[in-house]
Coordinates of N, CA and C and ligand atoms in Angstrom, one line a residue:
M1 N 154.3 162.5 168.6 CA 154.5 161.5 167.6 C 153.2 160.7 167.4
M2 N 152.9 160.4 166.1 CA 151.6 159.7 165.8 C 151.7 158.2 166.4
E3 N 150.6 157.8 167.0 CA 150.5 156.4 167.5 C 149.7 155.7 166.5
Y4 N 150.2 154.6 166.0 CA 149.4 153.8 165.0 C 148.7 152.6 165.7
T5 N 147.4 152.5 165.4 CA 146.6 151.5 166.1 C 146.0 150.6 165.0
K6 N 145.8 149.3 165.3 CA 145.2 148.4 164.4 C 143.7 148.7 164.3
Q7 N 143.1 148.7 163.1 CA 141.7 148.9 163.0 C 141.0 147.6 162.5
I8 N 140.9 147.5 161.2 CA 140.2 146.3 160.7 C 141.2 145.2 160.2
K9 N 140.9 144.0 160.5 CA 141.7 142.9 160.0 C 141.4 142.8 158.5
L10 N 142.4 143.1 157.7 CA 142.1 143.1 156.2 C 142.2 141.7 155.6
Y11 N 143.2 140.9 156.1 CA 143.6 139.7 155.5 C 144.4 138.8 156.5
S12 N 144.1 137.6 156.5 CA 144.9 136.7 157.3 C 145.4 135.6 156.4
G13 N 146.7 135.7 156.1 CA 147.4 134.7 155.2 C 147.9 133.5 156.0
K14 N 148.9 132.9 155.4 CA 149.4 131.6 156.0 C 150.3 131.9 157.2
A15 N 151.0 133.1 157.2 CA 151.9 133.4 158.2 C 151.8 134.8 158.8
K16 N 151.1 135.6 158.1 CA 150.9 137.0 158.6 C 149.5 137.5 158.6
T17 N 149.1 138.4 159.5 CA 147.8 139.0 159.4 C 148.0 140.5 159.1
V18 N 147.2 141.0 158.3 CA 147.3 142.4 157.8 C 146.2 143.2 158.4
Y19 N 146.5 144.4 159.0 CA 145.5 145.2 159.6 C 145.5 146.6 159.0
T20 N 144.4 147.2 158.8 CA 144.4 148.7 158.5 C 144.7 149.4 159.8
T21 N 145.1 150.7 159.6 CA 145.4 151.5 160.7 C 144.6 152.8 160.6
N22 N 144.9 153.7 161.6 CA 144.2 155.0 161.6 C 144.8 155.9 160.4
D23 N 145.8 155.5 159.7 CA 146.3 156.2 158.5 C 146.1 155.3 157.3
S24 N 145.2 155.7 156.4 CA 144.9 154.8 155.3 C 146.0 154.5 154.4
K25 N 147.1 155.2 154.5 CA 148.3 154.9 153.7 C 149.2 153.8 154.3
L26 N 148.9 153.5 155.5 CA 149.7 152.5 156.2 C 149.0 151.3 156.8
L27 N 149.7 150.2 156.8 CA 149.1 148.9 157.4 C 150.0 148.4 158.5
I28 N 149.4 147.5 159.3 CA 150.3 146.8 160.3 C 150.3 145.4 159.8
L29 N 151.6 144.8 159.7 CA 151.8 143.4 159.5 C 152.1 142.7 160.8
H30 N 151.3 141.7 161.1 CA 151.5 140.9 162.3 C 152.1 139.6 161.9
F31 N 153.3 139.4 162.3 CA 154.0 138.1 161.9 C 153.6 137.1 163.0
R32 N 152.8 136.1 162.6 CA 152.3 135.1 163.5 C 153.4 134.0 163.7
D33 N 153.1 133.1 164.6 CA 154.0 131.9 164.9 C 153.7 130.8 163.9
D34 N 152.7 130.9 163.1 CA 152.3 129.8 162.2 C 153.3 129.6 161.1
T35 N 153.4 128.3 160.8 CA 154.3 128.0 159.6 C 153.5 127.0 158.7
S36 N 153.5 127.3 157.4 CA 152.8 126.4 156.6 C 153.6 126.0 155.4
A37 N 153.3 124.8 154.8 CA 154.0 124.4 153.6 C 153.1 123.6 152.8
F38 N 153.5 123.3 151.5 CA 152.7 122.5 150.6 C 151.2 123.0 150.5
D39 N 151.1 124.3 150.2 CA 149.8 125.0 150.0 C 148.9 124.8 151.2
G40 N 149.5 125.0 152.4 CA 148.7 124.9 153.6 C 148.4 123.4 154.0
G41 N 149.0 122.5 153.3 CA 148.8 121.0 153.6 C 149.4 120.6 154.9
K42 N 150.5 121.4 155.3 CA 151.2 121.1 156.5 C 151.3 122.3 157.3
T43 N 150.9 122.4 158.5 CA 151.0 123.6 159.3 C 151.4 123.3 160.7
E44 N 152.1 124.2 161.3 CA 152.5 124.0 162.7 C 152.8 125.4 163.3
Q45 N 152.7 125.5 164.6 CA 153.1 126.8 165.3 C 154.4 126.6 165.9
F46 N 155.2 127.6 165.8 CA 156.5 127.6 166.5 C 156.7 128.8 167.3
S47 N 156.8 128.6 168.6 CA 156.9 129.7 169.5 C 158.1 130.6 169.2
K48 N 158.0 131.9 169.2 CA 159.0 132.9 168.8 C 159.2 133.1 167.4
K49 N 158.6 132.3 166.5 CA 158.9 132.5 165.1 C 158.5 133.8 164.6
G50 N 157.3 134.3 165.0 CA 156.8 135.6 164.5 C 157.7 136.7 164.9
E51 N 158.2 136.6 166.1 CA 159.1 137.7 166.6 C 160.5 137.7 165.9
I52 N 161.0 136.5 165.7 CA 162.3 136.3 165.0 C 162.1 136.9 163.5
N53 N 161.1 136.5 162.9 CA 160.9 136.9 161.5 C 160.6 138.4 161.3
N54 N 159.8 138.9 162.3 CA 159.5 140.4 162.2 C 160.8 141.2 162.3
K55 N 161.7 140.8 163.2 CA 163.0 141.5 163.4 C 163.9 141.3 162.2
F56 N 163.9 140.0 161.8 CA 164.8 139.7 160.6 C 164.4 140.5 159.4
N57 N 163.1 140.5 159.2 CA 162.5 141.2 158.0 C 162.9 142.7 158.1
A58 N 162.7 143.3 159.3 CA 163.0 144.7 159.5 C 164.5 145.0 159.1
F59 N 165.4 144.2 159.6 CA 166.8 144.3 159.4 C 167.1 144.3 157.9
I60 N 166.6 143.3 157.2 CA 166.8 143.1 155.7 C 166.2 144.3 155.0
M61 N 165.0 144.6 155.3 CA 164.3 145.7 154.5 C 165.1 147.0 154.7
E62 N 165.5 147.3 155.9 CA 166.3 148.6 156.1 C 167.6 148.6 155.2
K63 N 168.2 147.4 155.2 CA 169.5 147.3 154.4 C 169.2 147.5 152.9
L64 N 168.1 146.9 152.4 CA 167.7 147.0 151.0 C 167.4 148.4 150.6
D65 N 166.7 149.1 151.5 CA 166.4 150.5 151.3 C 167.7 151.3 151.1
Q66 N 168.7 151.0 151.9 CA 169.9 151.7 151.8 C 170.7 151.5 150.5
V67 N 170.4 150.4 149.8 CA 171.1 150.1 148.5 C 170.2 150.4 147.3
G68 N 169.1 151.2 147.6 CA 168.3 151.7 146.5 C 167.2 150.8 146.0
I69 N 166.7 150.0 146.9 CA 165.5 149.2 146.6 C 164.4 149.7 147.5
P70 N 163.4 150.4 146.9 CA 162.4 151.0 147.8 C 161.5 149.9 148.4
T71 N 161.3 149.9 149.7 CA 160.5 148.9 150.4 C 159.4 149.5 151.1
H72 N 158.4 148.7 151.5 CA 157.2 149.1 152.2 C 157.5 149.4 153.6
F73 N 158.6 148.9 154.1 CA 158.9 148.9 155.6 C 159.0 150.3 156.1
E74 N 158.3 150.6 157.2 CA 158.4 151.9 157.9 C 159.1 151.8 159.2
K75 N 158.5 151.0 160.1 CA 159.2 150.8 161.4 C 158.6 149.6 162.1
L76 N 159.4 149.1 163.1 CA 159.0 148.1 164.0 C 158.0 148.8 165.0
I77 N 156.9 148.2 165.3 CA 156.0 148.8 166.3 C 155.7 147.8 167.4
G78 N 156.1 146.6 167.4 CA 155.9 145.6 168.4 C 156.7 144.4 168.1
P79 N 156.8 143.5 169.1 CA 157.6 142.3 168.9 C 157.3 141.5 167.6
Q80 N 156.0 141.5 167.3 CA 155.6 140.7 166.1 C 154.9 141.6 165.1
E81 N 155.1 142.9 165.2 CA 154.4 143.8 164.3 C 155.3 144.9 163.7
S82 N 155.0 145.1 162.4 CA 155.7 146.2 161.7 C 154.7 147.1 161.0
L83 N 155.0 148.4 160.9 CA 154.2 149.3 160.2 C 154.8 149.4 158.7
V84 N 153.9 149.2 157.8 CA 154.3 149.2 156.3 C 153.4 150.1 155.5
K85 N 153.9 150.5 154.3 CA 153.0 151.2 153.4 C 152.0 150.3 152.9
N86 N 150.8 150.8 152.7 CA 149.7 150.1 152.1 C 149.8 150.0 150.6
L87 N 150.3 148.8 150.1 CA 150.5 148.7 148.7 C 149.4 148.0 148.0
E88 N 149.2 148.3 146.7 CA 148.3 147.5 145.9 C 149.2 146.4 145.3
M89 N 149.1 145.2 146.0 CA 150.1 144.1 145.6 C 149.8 143.6 144.2
L90 N 150.9 143.3 143.5 CA 150.8 142.6 142.2 C 150.6 141.1 142.5
P91 N 149.8 140.4 141.8 CA 149.6 138.9 142.1 C 150.7 138.0 141.6
I92 N 151.9 138.5 141.8 CA 153.1 137.8 141.2 C 154.2 137.6 142.2
E93 N 154.9 136.4 142.1 CA 156.0 136.2 143.0 C 157.2 136.1 142.1
C94 N 158.3 136.8 142.5 CA 159.5 136.8 141.7 C 160.5 135.9 142.5
V95 N 161.0 134.9 141.8 CA 162.0 133.9 142.4 C 163.3 134.0 141.7
V96 N 164.4 134.1 142.5 CA 165.7 134.0 141.9 C 166.4 132.8 142.6
R97 N 167.1 132.0 141.7 CA 167.8 130.8 142.2 C 169.3 130.9 141.9
N98 N 170.1 130.8 142.9 CA 171.5 130.7 142.7 C 172.0 129.3 142.7
I99 N 171.3 128.4 143.4 CA 171.7 127.0 143.5 C 170.4 126.2 143.2
A100 N 170.5 125.1 142.4 CA 169.3 124.3 142.1 C 168.8 123.5 143.3
T101 N 167.5 123.6 143.6 CA 166.9 122.8 144.6 C 165.4 123.0 144.5
G102 N 164.6 122.3 145.3 CA 163.2 122.5 145.4 C 162.5 122.2 144.1
S103 N 161.5 123.1 143.8 CA 160.6 122.8 142.6 C 161.4 122.8 141.3
L104 N 162.5 123.5 141.2 CA 163.3 123.5 140.0 C 163.8 122.1 139.7
C105 N 164.3 121.4 140.7 CA 164.8 120.0 140.5 C 163.6 119.1 140.1
R106 N 162.5 119.3 140.8 CA 161.3 118.4 140.5 C 160.9 118.6 139.1
R107 N 160.9 119.9 138.7 CA 160.3 120.2 137.4 C 161.3 119.8 136.2
L108 N 162.6 120.1 136.4 CA 163.5 119.9 135.3 C 164.5 118.7 135.5
G109 N 164.4 118.0 136.6 CA 165.2 116.9 136.8 C 166.7 117.2 136.9
V110 N 167.0 118.5 137.3 CA 168.4 118.9 137.4 C 168.9 118.5 138.8
Q111 N 170.2 118.4 138.9 CA 170.9 117.9 140.2 C 170.7 118.9 141.3
D112 N 170.2 118.4 142.4 CA 170.1 119.3 143.6 C 171.4 119.7 144.1
G113 N 171.6 121.1 144.3 CA 172.8 121.6 144.8 C 173.7 122.1 143.7
E114 N 173.3 122.0 142.4 CA 174.1 122.5 141.3 C 174.1 124.0 141.3
D115 N 175.3 124.6 141.1 CA 175.4 126.1 141.0 C 174.7 126.6 139.8
L116 N 174.0 127.6 139.8 CA 173.3 128.2 138.7 C 174.0 129.5 138.3
E117 N 174.7 129.5 137.2 CA 175.4 130.6 136.7 C 175.1 130.9 135.2
P118 N 174.4 131.9 134.8 CA 173.9 133.0 135.7 C 172.7 132.4 136.5
P119 N 172.3 133.2 137.5 CA 171.2 132.8 138.3 C 169.9 132.8 137.5
I120 N 168.9 132.0 137.9 CA 167.7 131.8 137.2 C 166.6 132.7 137.8
F121 N 165.8 133.4 137.0 CA 164.7 134.2 137.4 C 163.4 133.5 137.0
E122 N 162.4 133.4 137.9 CA 161.1 132.9 137.5 C 160.0 133.7 138.1
F123 N 158.9 133.8 137.3 CA 157.7 134.4 137.9 C 156.7 133.3 138.2
F124 N 156.0 133.5 139.3 CA 154.8 132.6 139.6 C 153.6 133.5 139.9
L125 N 152.5 132.9 139.5 CA 151.2 133.6 139.8 C 150.8 133.3 141.2
K126 N 150.5 134.4 142.0 CA 150.0 134.2 143.4 C 148.6 133.8 143.4
N127 N 148.3 132.5 143.4 CA 146.9 132.0 143.3 C 146.9 130.6 144.0
D128 N 146.4 130.6 145.2 CA 146.4 129.4 146.0 C 145.6 128.3 145.3
T129 N 144.4 128.6 144.8 CA 143.6 127.6 144.2 C 144.3 126.9 143.0
L130 N 145.1 127.7 142.3 CA 145.8 127.1 141.1 C 147.2 126.6 141.5
H131 N 147.5 126.7 142.9 CA 148.8 126.2 143.4 C 150.0 127.0 142.8
D132 N 149.8 128.4 142.7 CA 150.9 129.3 142.3 C 151.7 128.8 141.1
P133 N 151.0 128.7 139.9 CA 151.7 128.2 138.7 C 152.8 129.1 138.2
M134 N 153.8 128.5 137.6 CA 154.8 129.3 137.0 C 154.3 130.0 135.7
I135 N 154.6 131.3 135.5 CA 154.1 132.1 134.4 C 155.3 132.8 133.8
N136 N 155.1 133.4 132.6 CA 156.2 134.2 132.0 C 155.6 135.6 131.7
E137 N 156.5 136.4 131.1 CA 156.2 137.8 130.8 C 155.0 138.0 129.9
Y138 N 154.8 137.0 129.0 CA 153.7 137.1 128.1 C 152.3 136.9 128.8
H139 N 152.3 136.0 129.7 CA 151.1 135.8 130.6 C 150.8 137.1 131.3
I140 N 151.9 137.7 131.9 CA 151.7 138.9 132.7 C 151.1 140.0 131.9
E141 N 151.7 140.2 130.7 CA 151.2 141.3 129.9 C 149.8 141.0 129.4
T142 N 149.5 139.9 128.8 CA 148.2 139.6 128.2 C 147.1 139.6 129.2
F143 N 147.4 139.1 130.4 CA 146.3 139.1 131.4 C 146.3 140.3 132.3
G144 N 147.3 141.2 132.1 CA 147.3 142.5 132.8 C 147.6 142.4 134.2
W145 N 148.5 141.4 134.6 CA 148.8 141.2 136.0 C 149.9 142.3 136.5
A146 N 150.6 142.8 135.5 CA 151.5 143.9 135.8 C 151.8 144.6 134.4
T147 N 152.3 145.8 134.4 CA 152.7 146.5 133.2 C 154.1 146.1 132.8
K148 N 154.4 146.4 131.5 CA 155.8 146.0 131.0 C 156.8 146.7 131.9
N149 N 156.6 148.0 132.3 CA 157.5 148.7 133.1 C 157.7 148.0 134.4
Q150 N 156.6 147.6 135.0 CA 156.6 147.0 136.3 C 157.4 145.7 136.2
V151 N 157.2 144.9 135.1 CA 158.0 143.7 135.0 C 159.5 144.0 134.9
E152 N 159.9 145.0 134.1 CA 161.3 145.3 134.0 C 161.8 145.7 135.4
Q153 N 161.1 146.6 136.1 CA 161.5 147.1 137.4 C 161.6 145.9 138.4
M154 N 160.7 145.0 138.3 CA 160.7 143.9 139.3 C 162.0 143.1 139.1
K155 N 162.4 142.9 137.8 CA 163.6 142.1 137.5 C 164.8 142.8 138.0
I156 N 164.8 144.2 137.7 CA 166.0 144.9 138.2 C 166.2 144.9 139.7
Y157 N 165.1 145.1 140.4 CA 165.1 145.1 141.9 C 165.5 143.7 142.4
T158 N 164.9 142.7 141.8 CA 165.1 141.4 142.3 C 166.5 140.9 142.2
F159 N 167.2 141.3 141.0 CA 168.6 141.0 140.9 C 169.5 141.9 141.7
R160 N 169.0 143.1 142.0 CA 169.8 144.0 142.9 C 169.8 143.4 144.3
V161 N 168.7 142.9 144.7 CA 168.5 142.2 146.0 C 169.5 141.1 146.0
N162 N 169.6 140.3 144.9 CA 170.5 139.1 144.9 C 171.9 139.6 145.1
D163 N 172.4 140.6 144.3 CA 173.8 141.0 144.4 C 174.1 141.4 145.8
F164 N 173.2 142.1 146.4 CA 173.5 142.7 147.8 C 173.4 141.6 148.9
L165 N 172.3 140.8 148.8 CA 172.1 139.8 149.9 C 173.0 138.6 149.8
K166 N 173.4 138.2 148.5 CA 174.3 137.1 148.4 C 175.6 137.4 149.2
K167 N 176.0 138.6 149.1 CA 177.3 139.0 149.8 C 177.0 139.1 151.3
L168 N 175.9 139.7 151.7 CA 175.6 139.9 153.1 C 175.6 138.5 153.8
F169 N 174.9 137.5 153.1 CA 174.9 136.2 153.7 C 176.2 135.5 153.7
L170 N 176.9 135.6 152.5 CA 178.2 135.0 152.4 C 179.2 135.4 153.5
D171 N 179.1 136.7 153.8 CA 180.0 137.3 154.9 C 179.6 136.6 156.3
A172 N 178.4 136.0 156.3 CA 178.0 135.4 157.6 C 178.1 133.8 157.4
G173 N 178.8 133.4 156.4 CA 179.0 132.0 156.2 C 177.8 131.2 155.6
L174 N 176.9 132.0 154.9 CA 175.7 131.4 154.4 C 175.6 131.5 152.9
L175 N 175.0 130.5 152.3 CA 174.7 130.5 150.8 C 173.3 130.9 150.7
L176 N 173.0 132.0 149.9 CA 171.7 132.3 149.5 C 171.3 131.5 148.3
V177 N 170.5 130.4 148.6 CA 170.2 129.4 147.5 C 169.2 130.0 146.6
D178 N 168.0 130.4 147.1 CA 167.0 131.0 146.3 C 166.1 131.8 147.3
Y179 N 165.2 132.6 146.7 CA 164.2 133.4 147.5 C 163.1 133.9 146.6
K180 N 162.1 134.4 147.3 CA 160.9 134.9 146.6 C 160.6 136.3 147.1
L181 N 160.3 137.2 146.1 CA 159.9 138.5 146.5 C 158.6 138.9 145.9
E182 N 157.9 139.8 146.6 CA 156.6 140.3 146.1 C 156.7 141.8 146.0
F183 N 156.0 142.4 145.0 CA 156.0 143.8 144.9 C 154.6 144.4 144.8
G184 N 154.5 145.7 145.0 CA 153.2 146.3 144.9 C 153.4 147.7 144.4
D185 N 152.2 148.4 144.1 CA 152.2 149.8 143.7 C 151.9 150.7 144.9
Y186 N 152.6 151.7 145.0 CA 152.3 152.7 146.0 C 152.4 154.1 145.3
Q187 N 151.3 154.7 145.1 CA 151.2 156.0 144.4 C 152.0 156.1 143.1
G188 N 151.9 155.0 142.3 CA 152.5 155.0 141.0 C 153.9 154.5 141.0
Q189 N 154.4 154.1 142.2 CA 155.8 153.6 142.3 C 155.8 152.2 142.7
L190 N 156.7 151.4 142.0 CA 156.9 150.0 142.4 C 157.7 149.8 143.6
I191 N 157.2 149.1 144.6 CA 157.8 149.0 145.9 C 157.9 147.5 146.3
L192 N 159.0 147.2 147.0 CA 159.1 145.8 147.5 C 158.2 145.7 148.7
G193 N 157.3 144.6 148.7 CA 156.4 144.5 149.8 C 156.6 143.1 150.5
D194 N 155.7 142.7 151.2 CA 155.7 141.4 151.9 C 156.9 141.2 152.9
E195 N 157.7 140.2 152.7 CA 158.7 139.9 153.7 C 160.0 139.3 153.0
F196 N 161.1 139.5 153.7 CA 162.3 138.7 153.4 C 162.7 138.0 154.7
T197 N 162.4 136.7 154.8 CA 162.8 136.0 156.0 C 163.1 134.5 155.6
P198 N 163.6 133.7 156.5 CA 163.9 132.3 156.1 C 162.7 131.5 155.8
D199 N 161.5 132.1 155.9 CA 160.3 131.4 155.4 C 160.2 131.4 153.9
G200 N 160.8 132.5 153.3 CA 160.6 132.7 151.9 C 161.9 132.7 151.1
C201 N 162.9 132.1 151.8 CA 164.2 132.0 151.0 C 164.9 130.7 151.5
R202 N 165.9 130.3 150.9 CA 166.7 129.1 151.3 C 168.1 129.6 151.6
L203 N 168.6 129.2 152.8 CA 170.0 129.5 153.2 C 170.7 128.3 153.7
W204 N 171.9 128.0 153.2 CA 172.6 126.8 153.6 C 173.9 127.3 154.2
D205 N 174.4 126.5 155.2 CA 175.7 126.8 155.8 C 176.7 126.5 154.7
I206 N 177.7 127.4 154.5 CA 178.6 127.3 153.4 C 179.5 126.1 153.5
E207 N 179.9 125.7 154.7 CA 180.8 124.5 154.9 C 180.0 123.2 154.8
T208 N 178.9 123.1 155.6 CA 178.2 121.8 155.7 C 177.0 121.7 154.8
R209 N 176.6 122.8 154.2 CA 175.4 122.9 153.4 C 174.1 122.5 154.2
K210 N 174.2 122.6 155.5 CA 173.1 122.4 156.4 C 172.0 123.4 156.1
K211 N 170.7 122.9 156.0 CA 169.6 123.8 155.7 C 169.2 124.6 156.9
L212 N 169.2 126.0 156.7 CA 168.9 126.8 157.9 C 167.6 127.7 157.5
D213 N 166.6 127.1 156.9 CA 165.5 127.8 156.4 C 164.2 126.9 156.6
K214 N 163.1 127.4 155.9 CA 161.9 126.6 156.1 C 161.9 125.2 155.6
D215 N 162.9 124.8 154.8 CA 163.0 123.4 154.4 C 163.1 122.5 155.6
R216 N 163.6 123.0 156.8 CA 163.7 122.2 158.0 C 162.3 121.7 158.3
F217 N 161.3 122.6 158.1 CA 159.9 122.3 158.4 C 159.3 121.4 157.2
R218 N 159.6 121.9 156.0 CA 159.0 121.2 154.8 C 159.4 119.7 154.9
H219 N 160.7 119.4 155.2 CA 161.2 118.1 155.1 C 161.2 117.4 156.5
G220 N 160.6 118.0 157.5 CA 160.5 117.4 158.9 C 161.9 117.2 159.5
L221 N 162.8 118.1 159.3 CA 164.2 117.9 159.8 C 164.3 118.4 161.2
G222 N 163.3 119.1 161.7 CA 163.4 119.6 163.1 C 164.4 120.8 163.2
G223 N 164.3 121.4 164.4 CA 165.3 122.5 164.7 C 165.0 123.8 163.9
L224 N 163.7 124.0 163.6 CA 163.4 125.2 162.7 C 163.8 126.5 163.4
I225 N 163.3 126.7 164.7 CA 163.6 127.9 165.4 C 165.1 128.1 165.6
E226 N 165.7 127.0 166.0 CA 167.2 127.1 166.2 C 167.9 127.5 165.0
A227 N 167.4 127.1 163.8 CA 168.1 127.5 162.5 C 167.8 128.9 162.2
Y228 N 166.6 129.4 162.5 CA 166.3 130.8 162.2 C 167.1 131.7 163.1
E229 N 167.2 131.2 164.4 CA 168.0 132.0 165.4 C 169.5 132.1 165.0
E230 N 170.0 130.9 164.5 CA 171.4 130.9 164.1 C 171.6 131.9 162.9
V231 N 170.7 131.9 162.0 CA 170.9 132.8 160.8 C 170.9 134.3 161.4
A232 N 169.9 134.5 162.2 CA 169.7 135.9 162.8 C 171.0 136.3 163.6
R233 N 171.5 135.4 164.3 CA 172.7 135.6 165.1 C 173.9 135.9 164.2
R234 N 174.0 135.1 163.1 CA 175.2 135.3 162.2 C 175.2 136.6 161.5
I235 N 174.0 137.1 161.1 CA 173.9 138.3 160.4 C 173.8 139.5 161.4
G236 N 173.7 139.2 162.6 CA 173.7 140.3 163.6 C 172.4 140.9 164.0
T237 N 171.2 140.2 163.8 CA 169.9 140.8 164.2 C 169.5 140.2 165.5
L238 N 170.2 139.2 166.1 CA 169.8 138.7 167.3 C 171.0 138.8 168.3
L239 N 170.8 139.3 169.4 CA 171.9 139.5 170.4 C 172.1 138.3 171.2
Ligands
ATP301 P1 152.2 133.4 150.6 O1 152.6 132.5 151.7 O2 152.1 132.9 149.2 O3 153.0 134.7 150.6 P2 149.9 134.4 152.1 O4 148.9 135.4 151.5 O5 149.3 133.3 152.8 O6 150.7 133.8 150.9 P3 151.0 135.8 154.3 O7 152.4 136.2 154.4 O8 150.4 135.0 155.4 O9 151.0 135.2 152.9 O10 150.0 137.1 154.1 C1 150.5 138.3 153.9 C2 149.7 139.0 152.8 O11 149.8 140.4 152.9 C3 150.2 138.6 151.4 O12 149.1 138.3 150.6 C4 150.9 139.8 151.0 O13 150.9 139.9 149.5 C5 150.2 140.9 151.7 N1 151.0 142.1 151.9 C6 152.3 142.1 152.4 N2 152.8 143.4 152.5 C7 151.8 144.2 152.1 C8 151.7 145.6 151.9 N3 152.7 146.4 152.2 N4 150.5 146.1 151.4 C9 149.5 145.3 151.1 N5 149.5 143.9 151.2 C10 150.6 143.4 151.7
TYD302 P1 160.5 126.6 145.0 O1 161.6 125.8 144.9 O2 159.8 127.1 143.7 O3 159.3 126.0 145.9 P2 159.1 124.7 146.7 O4 159.1 125.2 148.1 O5 157.8 124.2 146.2 O6 160.3 123.7 146.5 O7 160.8 128.0 145.9 C1 161.9 128.8 145.6 C2 162.1 129.7 146.7 O8 161.1 130.7 146.7 C3 162.1 129.1 148.1 O9 163.1 129.8 148.8 C4 160.8 129.4 148.6 C5 160.3 130.6 147.9 N1 158.9 130.6 147.6 C6 158.0 131.0 148.6 O10 158.3 131.4 149.7 N2 156.6 131.0 148.2 C7 156.2 130.7 147.0 O11 155.0 130.7 146.7 C8 157.2 130.3 146.0 C9 156.7 129.9 144.6 C10 158.5 130.3 146.3

């Protein structure tokens, strides 16, 4: 069996480091313990976070693959490391919101906690210098950030993820409030990349509406790791 080894550090983002491997079609994602919010304005390290997120992401990606959403995930190769397909990432973030909170409330003055029916879909441009501004399909087409087909496909996959994960989390007593997905191209095919973890989504306890995601860090609520572990335990990724 092929052994995959890290070669060159390609990119070190806010929470993950990406390495090339001895196979040019594959990368290693290293989930670090770093947590950042507010465009890197607030950062902290939490012991075990990388490991929890790596496992959590693997669990979710495998499930998504099974329901017809092609993902970059290949396999877990270490406590904080996963082998993934080397995608040409699109500079776009796809956000779906089932319940109003966060930037939506700040932007539109709507009530925090309001159910959104139908759910809201938003595109953001992945650009730290510009603070990830919200964009629409016209911006994407005119500036060539993705093709029309890719835009359609991203919407289809992102809503399919919503249908599937809303139920998965509900069965674990959790509300999937909102989340962000990123996609990339792999040999002409649109593939889900990056991660799905409590760093990039919001999950609330269904009874108490307690926040069990990165908002604990954003708002200085404490208990971040305990919250991530609780979510992982409830969906069965932590023994
Ligand atoms: P953000 O927090 O906005 O996602 P970031 O770049 O700081 O930004 P990290 O998660 O720390 O995020 O870094 C991971 C980087 O690796 C991201 O830029 C992501 O787009 C990229 N990436 C993730 N999966 C793949 C993949 N399969 N192929 C190529 N690049 C990938
Ligand atoms: P949003 O409410 O727009 O952001 P904020 O954190 O500023 O209130 O975020 C919606 C969801 O998408 C939330 O679960 C976090 C996730 N997200 C990211 O993880 N990264 C991003 O760059 C964006 C725009 C959203």
